[in-house]
Coordinates of C-alpha atoms in Angstrom, one line a residue:
Chain A
M1 CA 35.8 -1.1 8.2
R2 CA 35.1 -1.0 4.5
S3 CA 37.9 0.2 2.3
G4 CA 37.5 1.9 -1.0
S5 CA 36.4 -0.2 -3.8
L6 CA 37.3 0.3 -7.4
V7 CA 34.7 -0.6 -10.0
H8 CA 35.7 -1.3 -13.5
C9 CA 33.1 -0.7 -16.0
G10 CA 31.7 -3.1 -18.4
S11 CA 28.6 -2.7 -20.5
G12 CA 26.2 -4.3 -18.1
L13 CA 27.5 -2.4 -15.2
R14 CA 24.8 0.1 -14.5
N15 CA 22.6 -2.1 -12.4
M16 CA 25.6 -3.2 -10.4
A17 CA 26.8 0.3 -9.8
A18 CA 23.3 1.3 -8.8
H19 CA 23.2 -1.6 -6.4
I20 CA 26.6 -0.7 -4.9
I21 CA 25.6 2.9 -4.6
A22 CA 22.4 1.9 -2.9
R23 CA 24.3 -0.3 -0.5
C24 CA 26.8 2.4 0.2
V25 CA 24.0 4.8 0.8
R26 CA 22.5 2.3 3.2
S27 CA 25.8 2.2 5.1
L28 CA 25.2 5.9 5.9
N29 CA 22.8 4.7 8.6
H30 CA 25.3 2.6 10.4
R31 CA 27.3 5.6 11.6
I32 CA 30.6 4.1 10.8
V33 CA 33.1 6.6 9.8
C34 CA 34.0 5.4 6.4
F35 CA 35.2 7.0 3.3
N36 CA 34.0 5.3 0.2
R37 CA 35.1 6.3 -3.2
I38 CA 34.1 4.6 -6.3
N39 CA 35.9 6.0 -9.3
T40 CA 34.7 4.7 -12.6
A41 CA 37.1 6.3 -15.0
A42 CA 38.8 5.5 -18.1
T43 CA 37.8 1.9 -18.5
L44 CA 34.4 2.9 -19.6
A45 CA 33.9 1.4 -23.0
A46 CA 30.3 1.5 -24.1
A47 CA 28.9 3.9 -21.6
P48 CA 28.2 7.3 -22.9
L49 CA 29.7 9.1 -19.9
T50 CA 32.2 11.6 -21.0
H51 CA 33.8 12.3 -17.8
G52 CA 34.8 10.2 -14.8
R53 CA 32.2 9.8 -12.2
T54 CA 33.2 10.1 -8.7
F55 CA 31.1 9.1 -5.8
S56 CA 32.3 10.1 -2.4
Q57 CA 30.6 9.8 0.9
L58 CA 31.6 11.5 4.1
I59 CA 29.9 10.5 7.3
N60 CA 30.7 12.9 10.1
G61 CA 29.2 11.6 13.3
H62 CA 25.9 13.2 14.0
K63 CA 26.4 16.0 11.5
S64 CA 24.9 16.1 8.1
S65 CA 25.8 13.4 5.7
L66 CA 26.1 14.5 2.1
A67 CA 25.9 12.2 -0.8
Q68 CA 26.3 13.4 -4.3
I69 CA 26.1 11.4 -7.5
S70 CA 26.9 13.4 -10.6
G71 CA 26.9 11.9 -14.0
S72 CA 24.9 11.7 -17.1
S73 CA 22.5 9.1 -18.5
F74 CA 21.6 6.4 -16.1
Q75 CA 19.1 7.3 -13.4
V76 CA 20.6 10.6 -12.5
F77 CA 19.4 12.1 -9.4
Q78 CA 21.3 14.4 -7.1
W79 CA 20.2 14.2 -3.6
R80 CA 21.4 15.6 -0.3
Q81 CA 20.8 13.8 2.8
Y82 CA 20.8 15.4 6.2
G83 CA 21.0 12.4 8.4
D84 CA 18.0 10.8 6.9
L85 CA 17.3 7.6 5.0
P86 CA 16.9 7.4 1.3
P87 CA 13.3 7.6 0.1
L88 CA 11.6 4.2 0.0
T89 CA 9.8 3.0 -3.1
L90 CA 7.6 0.0 -3.4
E91 CA 10.1 -1.7 -5.7
T92 CA 13.1 -1.2 -3.4
L93 CA 11.0 -2.2 -0.5
H94 CA 10.0 -5.4 -2.2
D95 CA 13.7 -6.1 -3.2
R96 CA 14.9 -5.5 0.3
V97 CA 12.3 -7.8 1.9
L98 CA 13.2 -10.6 -0.5
Y99 CA 16.9 -10.0 0.0
V100 CA 16.6 -10.3 3.8
L101 CA 14.5 -13.4 3.4
K102 CA 17.0 -15.0 1.1
L103 CA 19.7 -14.5 3.7
Y104 CA 17.7 -16.5 6.2
D105 CA 19.2 -19.9 6.4
K106 CA 16.0 -21.8 6.7
I107 CA 14.5 -20.5 3.5
N108 CA 15.4 -22.0 0.1
P109 CA 16.0 -18.9 -2.1
E110 CA 14.9 -20.7 -5.2
K111 CA 11.5 -21.5 -3.8
L112 CA 10.9 -18.0 -2.5
Q113 CA 8.2 -16.0 -4.1
A114 CA 6.3 -12.9 -3.1
T115 CA 3.3 -14.9 -2.3
S116 CA 5.0 -17.9 -0.6
H117 CA 3.3 -18.5 2.7
F118 CA 5.9 -19.0 5.5
M119 CA 4.1 -21.9 7.1
K120 CA 2.2 -23.5 4.3
D121 CA 4.7 -23.2 1.4
L122 CA 8.1 -22.8 3.1
G123 CA 7.5 -25.1 6.0
L124 CA 8.5 -22.7 8.7
D125 CA 7.0 -22.5 12.2
S126 CA 6.0 -19.6 14.4
L127 CA 9.5 -19.3 16.0
D128 CA 11.0 -18.9 12.6
Q129 CA 8.4 -16.4 11.7
V130 CA 9.3 -14.4 14.8
E131 CA 12.9 -14.4 13.7
I132 CA 12.0 -13.3 10.2
I133 CA 10.0 -10.4 11.6
M134 CA 12.9 -9.4 13.9
A135 CA 15.2 -9.4 10.8
M136 CA 12.7 -7.1 9.1
E137 CA 12.7 -4.8 12.1
D138 CA 16.5 -4.6 12.0
E139 CA 16.5 -4.0 8.3
F140 CA 14.0 -1.2 8.2
G141 CA 14.7 0.3 11.6
F142 CA 11.4 0.4 13.3
E143 CA 9.5 -1.8 15.8
I144 CA 6.7 -4.1 14.7
P145 CA 4.2 -4.8 17.5
D146 CA 3.5 -8.5 18.3
A147 CA -0.1 -8.2 17.4
D148 CA 0.7 -7.1 13.9
A149 CA 3.7 -9.3 13.6
E150 CA 2.0 -12.6 14.0
K151 CA -0.3 -11.9 11.1
L152 CA 2.4 -11.3 8.5
M153 CA 2.7 -14.6 6.8
T154 CA 3.9 -13.9 3.3
P155 CA 6.6 -11.5 1.8
Q156 CA 3.8 -9.6 0.1
E157 CA 2.0 -9.0 3.4
I158 CA 5.3 -7.7 4.9
V159 CA 5.8 -5.3 2.0
Q160 CA 2.3 -4.1 2.3
Y161 CA 2.6 -3.6 6.1
I162 CA 5.8 -1.7 5.8
A163 CA 4.5 0.4 3.0
D164 CA 1.5 1.3 5.1
K165 CA 3.7 2.2 8.1
K166 CA 6.2 4.1 6.1
D167 CA 3.7 5.9 3.8
V168 CA 5.1 4.5 0.6
Y169 CA 2.8 5.1 -2.3
E170 CA 3.2 4.6 -6.0
Chain B
M1 CA -3.6 -19.1 23.5
G2 CA -2.2 -16.7 26.0
T3 CA 0.8 -18.9 26.8
R4 CA 1.6 -19.2 23.1
L5 CA 1.9 -15.4 22.9
K6 CA 4.0 -15.4 26.0
V7 CA 6.3 -18.0 24.5
L8 CA 6.8 -16.1 21.3
R9 CA 7.3 -12.9 23.3
V10 CA 10.0 -14.3 25.4
F11 CA 11.6 -15.9 22.4
K12 CA 11.7 -12.5 20.7
D13 CA 13.1 -10.8 23.8
L14 CA 15.8 -13.4 24.2
H15 CA 17.0 -12.8 20.6
K16 CA 16.8 -9.0 21.1
T17 CA 18.9 -9.2 24.2
R18 CA 21.3 -11.6 22.5
S19 CA 21.9 -9.2 19.7
R20 CA 22.5 -6.3 22.1
V21 CA 24.7 -8.1 24.5
F22 CA 26.9 -9.8 21.9
R23 CA 27.0 -6.9 19.5
D24 CA 29.7 -7.3 16.8
D25 CA 30.8 -10.6 18.1
D26 CA 29.7 -12.9 15.3
R27 CA 30.9 -16.1 16.9
A28 CA 29.0 -15.5 20.1
L29 CA 26.0 -14.3 18.2
T30 CA 25.6 -17.4 16.1
A31 CA 26.4 -19.7 19.0
A32 CA 23.7 -18.0 21.2
R33 CA 21.2 -18.0 18.4
L34 CA 21.6 -21.7 17.7
Q35 CA 21.4 -22.4 21.4
I36 CA 18.2 -20.4 21.9
N37 CA 16.6 -22.0 18.8
E38 CA 17.6 -25.5 19.8
E39 CA 16.2 -25.2 23.3
F40 CA 12.9 -23.8 22.1
K41 CA 12.6 -26.4 19.4
K42 CA 13.4 -29.2 21.8
N43 CA 10.4 -28.5 23.9
K44 CA 8.1 -27.4 21.1
N45 CA 5.6 -30.2 21.7
E46 CA 5.3 -29.8 25.4
T47 CA 1.7 -29.9 26.5
S48 CA 1.7 -29.8 30.3
E49 CA 0.8 -26.4 31.5
Q50 CA 3.0 -26.7 34.6
N51 CA 6.1 -27.5 32.5
I52 CA 5.4 -24.8 30.1
K53 CA 5.2 -22.3 33.0
E54 CA 8.5 -23.5 34.4
M55 CA 10.2 -23.2 31.1
L56 CA 8.8 -19.7 30.5
K57 CA 10.2 -18.7 33.9
M58 CA 13.5 -20.2 33.0
A59 CA 13.6 -18.4 29.7
R60 CA 12.7 -15.1 31.3
A61 CA 15.5 -15.7 33.9
V62 CA 18.0 -16.4 31.2
E63 CA 17.1 -13.2 29.5
T64 CA 17.4 -11.2 32.7
I65 CA 20.8 -12.7 33.4
L66 CA 22.1 -11.9 30.0
R67 CA 20.9 -8.4 30.1
E68 CA 22.1 -7.5 33.6
N69 CA 25.0 -9.8 34.3
V70 CA 26.9 -10.2 31.1
M71 CA 29.3 -7.6 29.9
Q72 CA 31.3 -7.5 26.7
G73 CA 35.0 -7.1 26.6
E74 CA 37.4 -6.7 23.8
H75 CA 41.0 -7.8 23.7
V76 CA 43.2 -4.8 22.7
E77 CA 46.6 -6.1 23.5
E78 CA 48.0 -9.1 25.2
N79 CA 46.5 -9.3 28.7
K80 CA 44.5 -6.2 28.2
V81 CA 40.7 -6.2 27.8
L82 CA 38.7 -3.2 27.0
L83 CA 35.2 -3.3 28.4
R84 CA 32.3 -2.3 26.3
P85 CA 29.6 -1.4 28.9
R86 CA 26.0 -0.9 27.9
E87 CA 24.3 2.2 29.1
S88 CA 21.9 0.4 31.3
L89 CA 24.7 -1.3 33.2
L90 CA 26.5 1.9 34.3
L91 CA 25.6 3.0 37.8
D92 CA 25.8 6.4 39.3
N93 CA 29.1 7.3 41.0
V94 CA 28.0 6.6 44.6
P95 CA 30.8 5.8 47.0
Y96 CA 30.7 2.3 48.3
S97 CA 29.5 1.8 51.8
D98 CA 30.0 -1.4 53.7
S99 CA 27.0 -1.1 55.9
P100 CA 24.5 1.2 54.2
R101 CA 21.9 2.9 56.3
N102 CA 18.4 1.8 55.5
K103 CA 16.5 4.0 53.2
T104 CA 13.8 6.0 55.0

């Protein structure tokens, strides 16, 4: 079970905080009862926030899950989630696909690009490609039929396919 | 080409079953994954139709056994194991009968 984590602020923290928040929000889907509090308080040096920012999540079984982020400046959006996933954007989609691919042990993360072909550039075979597609199914939570799955040969194609299936426009 | 699809299909099903049966058990998950991958890679260059059919049958049988005959248990205390049954394994509460009457 995840315990609360304390984030000390530094100047380049916003991206990290956003990343942690995104990851915490993703854990909403796993239905683990966890109480996560990130308190970025007095150690804020350069950030223009005037008051402490608290971020708390409560997951209550099947009931509604409520996430609130309040704060000024960086990327403020207040959202309520009633048991649904955060909205997908092309950029987050792309990042998540690349993240999952980098975790795969047969891929060299340095050589990975959006257009790298699994078989021609990365030297994988069809069995590895099946494993990759399965990892994508787990990550995004929906089934990809075999007929479509065997055609997806680059990260860009995967992003495009998921965007089509999940109606992600930009 | 049909056999190729069948091979990939059974490969995917094996991995899916593996992730369901050994849920949360990292050690078993990785061990099973390596085993599945190794067995498939070993026979990757097989060309004889007959052998491929045999191996497909074997893979399908392994998947069935994993799905239907393997149950997960968790050690809670010394000498105590808590079972984690999957939905599909639970049967209805029918009293056991030594010599069941034939169904009509």
